[in-house]
PDB file of C-alpha atoms in Angstrom:
ATOM      1  CA  MET T1159     132.824 127.895 132.069  1.00 92.00           C
ATOM      2  CA  GLU T1160     131.905 130.853 133.991  1.00 96.00           C
ATOM      3  CA  GLY T1161     133.789 133.101 136.348  1.00 98.00           C
ATOM      4  CA  VAL T1162     136.770 134.681 136.680  1.00 98.00           C
ATOM      5  CA  TYR T1163     140.343 132.950 135.379  1.00 98.00           C
ATOM      6  CA  VAL T1164     143.622 134.394 136.515  1.00 98.00           C
ATOM      7  CA  PRO T1165     146.146 134.314 133.802  1.00 98.00           C
ATOM      8  CA  LEU T1166     149.308 134.100 136.147  1.00 98.00           C
ATOM      9  CA  ILE T1167     152.433 135.751 135.514  1.00 98.00           C
ATOM     10  CA  THR T1168     155.778 134.032 135.596  1.00 98.00           C
ATOM     11  CA  PRO T1169     157.715 135.589 138.896  1.00 98.00           C
ATOM     12  CA  PHE T1170     161.344 135.696 138.693  1.00 98.00           C
ATOM     13  CA  SER T1171     163.905 135.483 141.514  1.00 98.00           C
ATOM     14  CA  GLU T1172     166.602 137.675 141.708  1.00 97.00           C
ATOM     15  CA  ASP T1173     168.964 135.453 139.964  1.00 97.00           C
ATOM     16  CA  GLY T1174     166.580 135.527 136.956  1.00 97.00           C
ATOM     17  CA  ALA T1175     164.711 132.104 137.441  1.00 98.00           C
ATOM     18  CA  PRO T1176     161.113 131.695 137.688  1.00 98.00           C
ATOM     19  CA  ALA T1177     160.475 131.742 141.514  1.00 98.00           C
ATOM     20  CA  LEU T1178     158.504 128.783 141.428  1.00 98.00           C
ATOM     21  CA  GLY T1179     157.271 128.746 145.427  1.00 98.00           C
ATOM     22  CA  VAL T1180     156.576 132.187 144.808  1.00 98.00           C
ATOM     23  CA  LEU T1181     154.269 130.991 141.465  1.00 98.00           C
ATOM     24  CA  GLU T1182     152.671 128.327 143.747  1.00 98.00           C
ATOM     25  CA  LYS T1183     151.566 130.488 146.285  1.00 98.00           C
ATOM     26  CA  LEU T1184     150.275 133.515 144.153  1.00 98.00           C
ATOM     27  CA  ALA T1185     148.275 130.713 142.652  1.00 98.00           C
ATOM     28  CA  VAL T1186     146.612 129.388 145.668  1.00 98.00           C
ATOM     29  CA  GLU T1187     145.981 133.293 146.828  1.00 98.00           C
ATOM     30  CA  CYS T1188     143.864 133.805 143.952  1.00 98.00           C
ATOM     31  CA  LEU T1189     141.501 130.579 144.440  1.00 98.00           C
ATOM     32  CA  HIS T1190     141.732 131.205 148.010  1.00 98.00           C
ATOM     33  CA  ALA T1191     140.045 134.862 146.997  1.00 97.00           C
ATOM     34  CA  GLY T1192     137.389 133.272 145.070  1.00 98.00           C
ATOM     35  CA  ALA T1193     138.641 132.861 141.315  1.00 98.00           C
ATOM     36  CA  THR T1194     137.648 130.199 139.574  1.00 98.00           C
ATOM     37  CA  GLY T1195     140.305 129.181 137.628  1.00 98.00           C
ATOM     38  CA  LEU T1196     143.862 129.509 136.668  1.00 98.00           C
ATOM     39  CA  VAL T1197     145.944 129.835 133.382  1.00 98.00           C
ATOM     40  CA  ALA T1198     149.012 128.668 133.010  1.00 98.00           C
ATOM     41  CA  LEU T1199     151.558 129.912 130.169  1.00 98.00           C
ATOM     42  CA  GLY T1200     148.967 132.440 128.895  1.00 97.00           C
ATOM     43  CA  THR T1201     150.962 135.568 127.328  1.00 96.00           C
ATOM     44  CA  THR T1202     150.875 136.997 130.925  1.00 98.00           C
ATOM     45  CA  GLY T1203     153.003 134.365 131.479  1.00 98.00           C
ATOM     46  CA  GLU T1204     155.742 135.764 129.460  1.00 98.00           C
ATOM     47  CA  PRO T1205     156.049 132.015 127.494  1.00 97.00           C
ATOM     48  CA  ALA T1206     158.019 133.132 124.893  1.00 95.00           C
ATOM     49  CA  SER T1207     160.601 134.325 126.923  1.00 97.00           C
ATOM     50  CA  LEU T1208     160.925 130.973 129.149  1.00 98.00           C
ATOM     51  CA  SER T1209     163.140 128.117 127.915  1.00 97.00           C
ATOM     52  CA  ASP T1210     161.352 124.396 127.130  1.00 96.00           C
ATOM     53  CA  ALA T1211     162.551 123.660 130.914  1.00 97.00           C
ATOM     54  CA  GLU T1212     161.020 126.553 132.472  1.00 98.00           C
ATOM     55  CA  ARG T1213     157.676 126.180 130.791  1.00 97.00           C
ATOM     56  CA  GLU T1214     157.401 122.465 131.927  1.00 97.00           C
ATOM     57  CA  ALA T1215     158.312 123.654 135.252  1.00 98.00           C
ATOM     58  CA  VAL T1216     155.805 126.682 135.651  1.00 98.00           C
ATOM     59  CA  LEU T1217     153.106 124.386 133.680  1.00 98.00           C
ATOM     60  CA  ASP T1218     153.759 121.538 136.738  1.00 97.00           C
ATOM     61  CA  VAL T1219     153.302 124.004 139.600  1.00 98.00           C
ATOM     62  CA  VAL T1220     150.286 125.647 138.582  1.00 98.00           C
ATOM     63  CA  ALA T1221     148.792 122.078 137.801  1.00 98.00           C
ATOM     64  CA  GLY T1222     149.575 120.879 140.783  1.00 97.00           C
ATOM     65  CA  VAL T1223     147.622 123.605 142.345  1.00 98.00           C
ATOM     66  CA  CYS T1224     144.675 123.259 140.345  1.00 98.00           C
ATOM     67  CA  ARG T1225     144.892 119.580 140.812  1.00 97.00           C
ATOM     68  CA  ASP T1226     145.157 119.828 144.876  1.00 97.00           C
ATOM     69  CA  THR T1227     142.173 122.415 144.713  1.00 97.00           C
ATOM     70  CA  GLY T1228     139.834 120.980 141.986  1.00 97.00           C
ATOM     71  CA  ALA T1229     140.313 124.103 140.075  1.00 98.00           C
ATOM     72  CA  PRO T1230     140.239 124.283 136.383  1.00 98.00           C
ATOM     73  CA  LEU T1231     143.266 124.607 134.474  1.00 98.00           C
ATOM     74  CA  LEU T1232     143.543 126.602 131.070  1.00 98.00           C
ATOM     75  CA  VAL T1233     147.060 125.741 129.577  1.00 98.00           C
ATOM     76  CA  GLY T1234     148.116 128.796 126.708  1.00 98.00           C
ATOM     77  CA  ALA T1235     149.306 126.226 123.664  1.00 96.00           C
ATOM     78  CA  ASN T1236     149.200 127.294 120.013  1.00 92.00           C
ATOM     79  CA  THR T1237     150.613 124.615 118.132  1.00 90.00           C
ATOM     80  CA  PRO T1238     150.150 120.636 117.773  1.00 91.00           C
ATOM     81  CA  GLY T1239     153.330 120.289 119.689  1.00 90.00           C
ATOM     82  CA  ARG T1240     152.527 122.247 122.439  1.00 92.00           C
ATOM     83  CA  LEU T1241     148.991 120.845 122.566  1.00 94.00           C
ATOM     84  CA  ALA T1242     150.462 117.494 122.968  1.00 92.00           C
ATOM     85  CA  ALA T1243     152.328 118.431 126.258  1.00 91.00           C
ATOM     86  CA  VAL T1244     148.927 119.934 128.045  1.00 95.00           C
ATOM     87  CA  PRO T1245     147.971 117.433 130.742  1.00 93.00           C
ATOM     88  CA  THR T1246     145.038 115.536 129.807  1.00 90.00           C
ATOM     89  CA  GLY T1247     143.465 116.847 133.375  1.00 92.00           C
ATOM     90  CA  ALA T1248     143.428 120.343 132.190  1.00 97.00           C
ATOM     91  CA  ALA T1249     140.204 121.848 131.643  1.00 98.00           C
ATOM     92  CA  ALA T1250     140.934 123.611 127.870  1.00 98.00           C
ATOM     93  CA  ALA T1251     143.879 124.855 126.206  1.00 98.00           C
ATOM     94  CA  LEU T1252     143.530 128.356 125.098  1.00 98.00           C
ATOM     95  CA  THR T1253     144.482 129.065 121.861  1.00 98.00           C
ATOM     96  CA  LEU T1254     145.456 131.776 119.625  1.00 97.00           C
ATOM     97  CA  VAL T1255     143.860 132.597 116.316  1.00 97.00           C
ATOM     98  CA  PRO T1256     146.483 132.230 113.914  1.00 95.00           C
ATOM     99  CA  PRO T1257     148.615 135.393 113.845  1.00 95.00           C
ATOM    100  CA  PHE T1258     150.151 137.414 111.288  1.00 94.00           C
ATOM    101  CA  LEU T1259     149.461 135.188 108.352  1.00 94.00           C
ATOM    102  CA  ARG T1260     145.729 136.606 108.215  1.00 96.00           C
ATOM    103  CA  PRO T1261     144.275 133.463 106.958  1.00 97.00           C
ATOM    104  CA  GLY T1262     140.698 134.716 106.153  1.00 98.00           C
ATOM    105  CA  GLU T1263     138.244 133.182 108.593  1.00 98.00           C
ATOM    106  CA  ASP T1264     137.665 130.107 106.620  1.00 98.00           C
ATOM    107  CA  GLY T1265     141.646 129.409 107.259  1.00 98.00           C
ATOM    108  CA  VAL T1266     140.865 130.095 110.798  1.00 98.00           C
ATOM    109  CA  VAL T1267     137.614 127.625 111.027  1.00 98.00           C
ATOM    110  CA  ALA T1268     140.146 124.998 109.038  1.00 98.00           C
ATOM    111  CA  TYR T1269     142.733 125.699 111.664  1.00 97.00           C
ATOM    112  CA  PHE T1270     140.683 125.103 114.401  1.00 98.00           C
ATOM    113  CA  GLU T1271     139.132 121.987 113.184  1.00 97.00           C
ATOM    114  CA  ALA T1272     142.492 120.539 112.639  1.00 96.00           C
ATOM    115  CA  LEU T1273     143.657 121.297 116.256  1.00 96.00           C
ATOM    116  CA  ALA T1274     140.552 120.100 117.755  1.00 96.00           C
ATOM    117  CA  ALA T1275     141.132 116.685 115.962  1.00 95.00           C
ATOM    118  CA  VAL T1276     144.188 116.142 117.653  1.00 94.00           C
ATOM    119  CA  SER T1277     144.390 118.045 121.205  1.00 96.00           C
ATOM    120  CA  PRO T1278     143.974 115.820 123.986  1.00 95.00           C
ATOM    121  CA  VAL T1279     141.734 118.405 125.655  1.00 97.00           C
ATOM    122  CA  PRO T1280     139.148 121.065 124.568  1.00 98.00           C
ATOM    123  CA  LEU T1281     139.958 124.450 123.203  1.00 98.00           C
ATOM    124  CA  VAL T1282     139.011 128.088 124.049  1.00 98.00           C
ATOM    125  CA  VAL T1283     139.715 129.736 121.326  1.00 98.00           C
ATOM    126  CA  TYR T1284     141.692 133.582 122.093  1.00 98.00           C
ATOM    127  CA  HIS T1285     140.414 136.338 119.660  1.00 98.00           C
ATOM    128  CA  VAL T1286     142.648 139.212 119.881  1.00 98.00           C
ATOM    129  CA  PRO T1287     142.512 140.679 116.492  1.00 97.00           C
ATOM    130  CA  TYR T1288     144.695 144.154 117.352  1.00 95.00           C
ATOM    131  CA  ARG T1289     147.616 141.141 117.766  1.00 95.00           C
ATOM    132  CA  THR T1290     146.452 138.794 115.423  1.00 97.00           C
ATOM    133  CA  GLY T1291     145.624 141.654 112.535  1.00 97.00           C
ATOM    134  CA  GLN T1292     143.068 138.661 111.742  1.00 97.00           C
ATOM    135  CA  PRO T1293     138.751 139.736 112.597  1.00 97.00           C
ATOM    136  CA  LEU T1294     136.430 137.164 113.010  1.00 98.00           C
ATOM    137  CA  THR T1295     132.501 137.878 112.590  1.00 98.00           C
ATOM    138  CA  ALA T1296     129.928 136.750 115.008  1.00 98.00           C
ATOM    139  CA  ALA T1297     129.085 134.209 112.274  1.00 98.00           C
ATOM    140  CA  THR T1298     132.409 132.628 112.281  1.00 98.00           C
ATOM    141  CA  LEU T1299     132.782 132.258 116.114  1.00 98.00           C
ATOM    142  CA  ARG T1300     129.521 130.367 115.874  1.00 98.00           C
ATOM    143  CA  ARG T1301     131.248 128.175 113.206  1.00 98.00           C
ATOM    144  CA  LEU T1302     133.957 127.837 115.589  1.00 98.00           C
ATOM    145  CA  ALA T1303     131.793 127.186 118.472  1.00 98.00           C
ATOM    146  CA  ALA T1304     129.966 124.148 116.184  1.00 98.00           C
ATOM    147  CA  ILE T1305     133.284 122.162 116.414  1.00 98.00           C
ATOM    148  CA  GLU T1306     133.057 119.508 119.105  1.00 94.00           C
ATOM    149  CA  GLN T1307     136.363 119.952 120.900  1.00 96.00           C
ATOM    150  CA  VAL T1308     135.857 124.075 120.951  1.00 98.00           C
ATOM    151  CA  ILE T1309     134.200 124.978 124.130  1.00 98.00           C
ATOM    152  CA  GLY T1310     134.723 128.775 124.501  1.00 98.00           C
ATOM    153  CA  VAL T1311     136.252 131.993 123.171  1.00 98.00           C
ATOM    154  CA  LYS T1312     138.622 134.795 124.793  1.00 98.00           C
ATOM    155  CA  TYR T1313     137.263 137.624 123.167  1.00 98.00           C
ATOM    156  CA  ALA T1314     139.705 140.780 123.470  1.00 98.00           C
ATOM    157  CA  THR T1315     138.809 142.967 120.401  1.00 97.00           C
ATOM    158  CA  GLY T1316     139.705 146.129 122.573  1.00 95.00           C
ATOM    159  CA  ALA T1317     135.760 147.243 122.437  1.00 94.00           C
ATOM    160  CA  VAL T1318     132.573 146.108 123.222  1.00 96.00           C
ATOM    161  CA  ASP T1319     131.547 145.795 119.550  1.00 96.00           C
ATOM    162  CA  ALA T1320     128.831 144.802 117.197  1.00 97.00           C
ATOM    163  CA  GLU T1321     130.366 141.594 116.708  1.00 97.00           C
ATOM    164  CA  ALA T1322     129.870 140.699 120.647  1.00 97.00           C
ATOM    165  CA  VAL T1323     126.517 142.272 121.011  1.00 97.00           C
ATOM    166  CA  ALA T1324     125.676 139.940 118.027  1.00 97.00           C
ATOM    167  CA  LEU T1325     127.070 137.010 119.796  1.00 97.00           C
ATOM    168  CA  LEU T1326     126.093 137.337 123.164  1.00 97.00           C
ATOM    169  CA  ALA T1327     122.112 138.238 121.908  1.00 96.00           C
ATOM    170  CA  ASP T1328     122.038 134.390 121.153  1.00 94.00           C
ATOM    171  CA  PRO T1329     125.425 132.710 122.342  1.00 94.00           C
ATOM    172  CA  PRO T1330     125.717 128.817 121.096  1.00 96.00           C
ATOM    173  CA  PRO T1331     124.819 126.245 123.585  1.00 95.00           C
ATOM    174  CA  GLY T1332     127.508 124.933 125.979  1.00 95.00           C
ATOM    175  CA  PHE T1333     129.819 127.853 124.428  1.00 98.00           C
ATOM    176  CA  ALA T1334     131.792 130.258 126.964  1.00 98.00           C
ATOM    177  CA  VAL T1335     132.096 133.634 125.817  1.00 98.00           C
ATOM    178  CA  LEU T1336     135.253 134.746 128.312  1.00 98.00           C
ATOM    179  CA  CYS T1337     135.949 138.713 128.368  1.00 98.00           C
ATOM    180  CA  GLY T1338     139.598 139.007 127.651  1.00 98.00           C
ATOM    181  CA  ASP T1339     139.685 142.932 127.907  1.00 98.00           C
ATOM    182  CA  ASP T1340     139.770 143.691 131.580  1.00 98.00           C
ATOM    183  CA  THR T1341     138.382 147.174 131.550  1.00 98.00           C
ATOM    184  CA  MET T1342     135.228 145.849 129.087  1.00 98.00           C
ATOM    185  CA  LEU T1343     134.325 143.406 131.555  1.00 98.00           C
ATOM    186  CA  SER T1344     131.785 144.693 133.308  1.00 98.00           C
ATOM    187  CA  PRO T1345     129.431 145.650 130.080  1.00 98.00           C
ATOM    188  CA  MET T1346     130.603 141.948 128.466  1.00 98.00           C
ATOM    189  CA  LEU T1347     128.899 140.764 131.850  1.00 98.00           C
ATOM    190  CA  ALA T1348     125.795 142.783 131.214  1.00 98.00           C
ATOM    191  CA  LEU T1349     125.383 141.317 127.964  1.00 97.00           C
ATOM    192  CA  GLY T1350     125.648 138.260 128.989  1.00 97.00           C
ATOM    193  CA  ALA T1351     129.493 137.199 129.171  1.00 98.00           C
ATOM    194  CA  SER T1352     129.924 134.170 131.503  1.00 97.00           C
ATOM    195  CA  GLY T1353     133.326 136.076 133.056  1.00 98.00           C
ATOM    196  CA  GLY T1354     136.678 136.620 132.206  1.00 98.00           C
ATOM    197  CA  ILE T1355     140.319 135.930 131.469  1.00 98.00           C
ATOM    198  CA  LEU T1356     141.787 138.790 133.690  1.00 98.00           C
ATOM    199  CA  ALA T1357     145.363 139.952 134.280  1.00 98.00           C
ATOM    200  CA  SER T1358     143.971 142.398 136.971  1.00 98.00           C
ATOM    201  CA  ALA T1359     142.761 139.620 139.022  1.00 98.00           C
ATOM    202  CA  HIS T1360     146.026 138.999 140.270  1.00 98.00           C
ATOM    203  CA  LEU T1361     144.918 142.595 142.518  1.00 97.00           C
ATOM    204  CA  GLN T1362     141.323 142.913 143.759  1.00 97.00           C
ATOM    205  CA  THR T1363     140.563 139.055 143.134  1.00 98.00           C
ATOM    206  CA  ALA T1364     137.638 139.339 145.256  1.00 97.00           C
ATOM    207  CA  ALA T1365     136.293 142.246 144.007  1.00 98.00           C
ATOM    208  CA  PHE T1366     136.487 140.787 140.110  1.00 98.00           C
ATOM    209  CA  VAL T1367     134.752 137.701 141.660  1.00 98.00           C
ATOM    210  CA  GLN T1368     132.120 139.601 143.297  1.00 98.00           C
ATOM    211  CA  LEU T1369     131.299 141.487 140.229  1.00 98.00           C
ATOM    212  CA  VAL T1370     130.639 138.680 138.250  1.00 98.00           C
ATOM    213  CA  ALA T1371     128.293 137.288 140.761  1.00 98.00           C
ATOM    214  CA  ALA T1372     126.684 140.744 140.670  1.00 98.00           C
ATOM    215  CA  TRP T1373     126.038 140.196 136.755  1.00 98.00           C
ATOM    216  CA  ARG T1374     124.941 136.996 136.811  1.00 95.00           C
ATOM    217  CA  ALA T1375     122.422 137.835 139.912  1.00 96.00           C
ATOM    218  CA  GLY T1376     121.179 140.851 138.237  1.00 96.00           C
ATOM    219  CA  ASP T1377     122.053 143.017 140.749  1.00 97.00           C
ATOM    220  CA  VAL T1378     122.844 146.160 138.523  1.00 97.00           C
ATOM    221  CA  ALA T1379     122.469 148.440 141.159  1.00 97.00           C
ATOM    222  CA  ARG T1380     125.686 146.434 142.796  1.00 97.00           C
ATOM    223  CA  ALA T1381     127.637 145.624 139.635  1.00 98.00           C
ATOM    224  CA  ARG T1382     127.656 149.124 137.641  1.00 97.00           C
ATOM    225  CA  PRO T1383     129.488 151.066 140.841  1.00 97.00           C
ATOM    226  CA  LEU T1384     131.888 147.799 141.115  1.00 97.00           C
ATOM    227  CA  GLY T1385     132.369 147.583 137.925  1.00 98.00           C
ATOM    228  CA  ARG T1386     133.611 151.552 137.003  1.00 97.00           C
ATOM    229  CA  ARG T1387     135.989 151.105 140.092  1.00 97.00           C
ATOM    230  CA  LEU T1388     137.679 147.553 138.737  1.00 98.00           C
ATOM    231  CA  ALA T1389     137.672 149.201 135.204  1.00 98.00           C
ATOM    232  CA  ARG T1390     139.650 152.155 136.261  1.00 97.00           C
ATOM    233  CA  LEU T1391     142.021 149.340 137.887  1.00 97.00           C
ATOM    234  CA  SER T1392     142.318 147.633 134.649  1.00 98.00           C
ATOM    235  CA  ALA T1393     143.239 150.618 133.084  1.00 98.00           C
ATOM    236  CA  ALA T1394     145.980 151.510 135.080  1.00 98.00           C
ATOM    237  CA  VAL T1395     147.499 147.878 134.843  1.00 98.00           C
ATOM    238  CA  PHE T1396     147.229 148.027 131.202  1.00 98.00           C
ATOM    239  CA  ALA T1397     148.622 151.158 131.150  1.00 97.00           C
ATOM    240  CA  GLU T1398     151.937 149.861 129.799  1.00 98.00           C
ATOM    241  CA  PRO T1399     152.844 146.717 128.107  1.00 98.00           C
ATOM    242  CA  ASN T1400     151.363 143.580 130.078  1.00 98.00           C
ATOM    243  CA  PRO T1401     152.673 141.937 132.470  1.00 98.00           C
ATOM    244  CA  THR T1402     154.826 144.983 133.181  1.00 98.00           C
ATOM    245  CA  VAL T1403     152.370 147.225 135.623  1.00 98.00           C
ATOM    246  CA  VAL T1404     151.220 144.231 137.389  1.00 98.00           C
ATOM    247  CA  LYS T1405     154.736 142.787 138.212  1.00 98.00           C
ATOM    248  CA  ALA T1406     155.469 145.921 139.511  1.00 98.00           C
ATOM    249  CA  ALA T1407     152.206 146.139 141.843  1.00 97.00           C
ATOM    250  CA  LEU T1408     152.810 142.777 143.019  1.00 98.00           C
ATOM    251  CA  HIS T1409     156.619 143.425 144.007  1.00 97.00           C
ATOM    252  CA  ALA T1410     155.318 146.641 145.577  1.00 96.00           C
ATOM    253  CA  ALA T1411     152.708 144.554 147.668  1.00 96.00           C
ATOM    254  CA  GLY T1412     155.746 142.235 148.508  1.00 96.00           C
ATOM    255  CA  ARG T1413     153.906 139.143 146.760  1.00 97.00           C
ATOM    256  CA  ILE T1414     156.855 138.451 144.156  1.00 98.00           C
ATOM    257  CA  PRO T1415     160.701 138.947 145.012  1.00 98.00           C
ATOM    258  CA  THR T1416     161.055 141.269 142.033  1.00 98.00           C
ATOM    259  CA  PRO T1417     159.412 143.185 139.257  1.00 98.00           C
ATOM    260  CA  ASP T1418     161.423 141.710 136.642  1.00 98.00           C
ATOM    261  CA  VAL T1419     160.401 141.257 133.088  1.00 98.00           C
ATOM    262  CA  ARG T1420     162.169 139.599 130.063  1.00 98.00           C
ATOM    263  CA  LEU T1421     163.258 141.332 127.017  1.00 97.00           C
ATOM    264  CA  PRO T1422     161.571 142.662 124.633  1.00 97.00           C
ATOM    265  CA  LEU T1423     159.539 143.896 127.689  1.00 98.00           C
ATOM    266  CA  LEU T1424     160.737 146.498 129.953  1.00 98.00           C
ATOM    267  CA  PRO T1425     160.017 147.429 133.549  1.00 97.00           C
ATOM    268  CA  ALA T1426     156.984 149.155 134.402  1.00 98.00           C
ATOM    269  CA  SER T1427     157.623 153.237 134.893  1.00 97.00           C
ATOM    270  CA  THR T1428     157.434 154.927 138.146  1.00 96.00           C
ATOM    271  CA  ALA T1429     154.515 156.993 136.941  1.00 97.00           C
ATOM    272  CA  ALA T1430     152.986 153.985 136.456  1.00 96.00           C
ATOM    273  CA  VAL T1431     153.472 152.013 139.489  1.00 95.00           C
ATOM    274  CA  ASP T1432     152.366 155.183 141.362  1.00 96.00           C
ATOM    275  CA  GLU T1433     148.568 155.069 138.785  1.00 96.00           C
ATOM    276  CA  VAL T1434     148.272 150.853 140.504  1.00 96.00           C
ATOM    277  CA  ALA T1435     149.363 152.189 144.015  1.00 94.00           C
ATOM    278  CA  PRO T1436     145.953 152.759 145.437  1.00 93.00           C
ATOM    279  CA  TYR T1437     144.690 149.653 144.694  1.00 92.00           C
ATOM    280  CA  LEU T1438     147.326 147.486 146.438  1.00 91.00           C
ATOM    281  CA  TYR T1439     145.925 147.377 150.002  1.00 87.00           C
ATOM    282  CA  GLY T1440     142.458 147.386 151.176  1.00 86.00           C
ATOM    283  CA  SER T1441     139.246 146.428 149.100  1.00 86.00           C
ATOM    284  CA  LEU T1442     137.549 147.864 146.206  1.00 87.00           C
ATOM    285  CA  LEU T1443     133.915 145.797 147.818  1.00 81.00           C
ATOM    286  CA  GLU T1444     131.676 148.389 149.658  1.00 68.00           C
TER     287      GLU T1444
END
């Protein structure tokens, strides 16, 4: 797994229902701009606020786009029940490290061993300790990589930390390290990450794709300035809780019918939308 994966929002219509036709168009636009694949029902898609029927409809739309285009699909699924609903044609399930319980690193490994035994598709570990409360060392990530069905990690620790450096200094064979902190994408790619799962890539998708390509080609002179420009975009997108700002930006650009989010999220502020406005049109590529 490498490249840019876009964790799709769930756009809402004026009546509050998921705008499935808009979602399909957005998915196609991201892929046509060069994204490698899509994530359905990731946290950016507000899955906890969707009904079972809405989640199924969203997944059907995104899976259909991926099937028609041949693009890899990742599906957010954190329990055996949710994993059972993942289409067998999906590339992987994006599965969160158990949140809140803080089971310890041995508990995390045992948890993923159990999920891998029943999952119909491979697993990508979603490691986001500032949300889950459970840190993982590079050694534990290597233990997870040794599980046959675990094929990668969305690495989102909020920093390019010592564990990331240790992991990428000698990455496990066949194990993808995907950056999950959008502002950290360029330095993670410089260390050897294979790509990213990036909510910011709803905007300026082609520029994110080119950043990955530049680092993988060793074109440092191109990658560094592009990485700085995209980091500023990502900082603006994440100035308020995700996906509030990206939805407001897509609405301002006329790509989705409303900027609406569901509780407990609140709409993005005018100031946040003003910060992201310069990135809505034109290109960050030079």
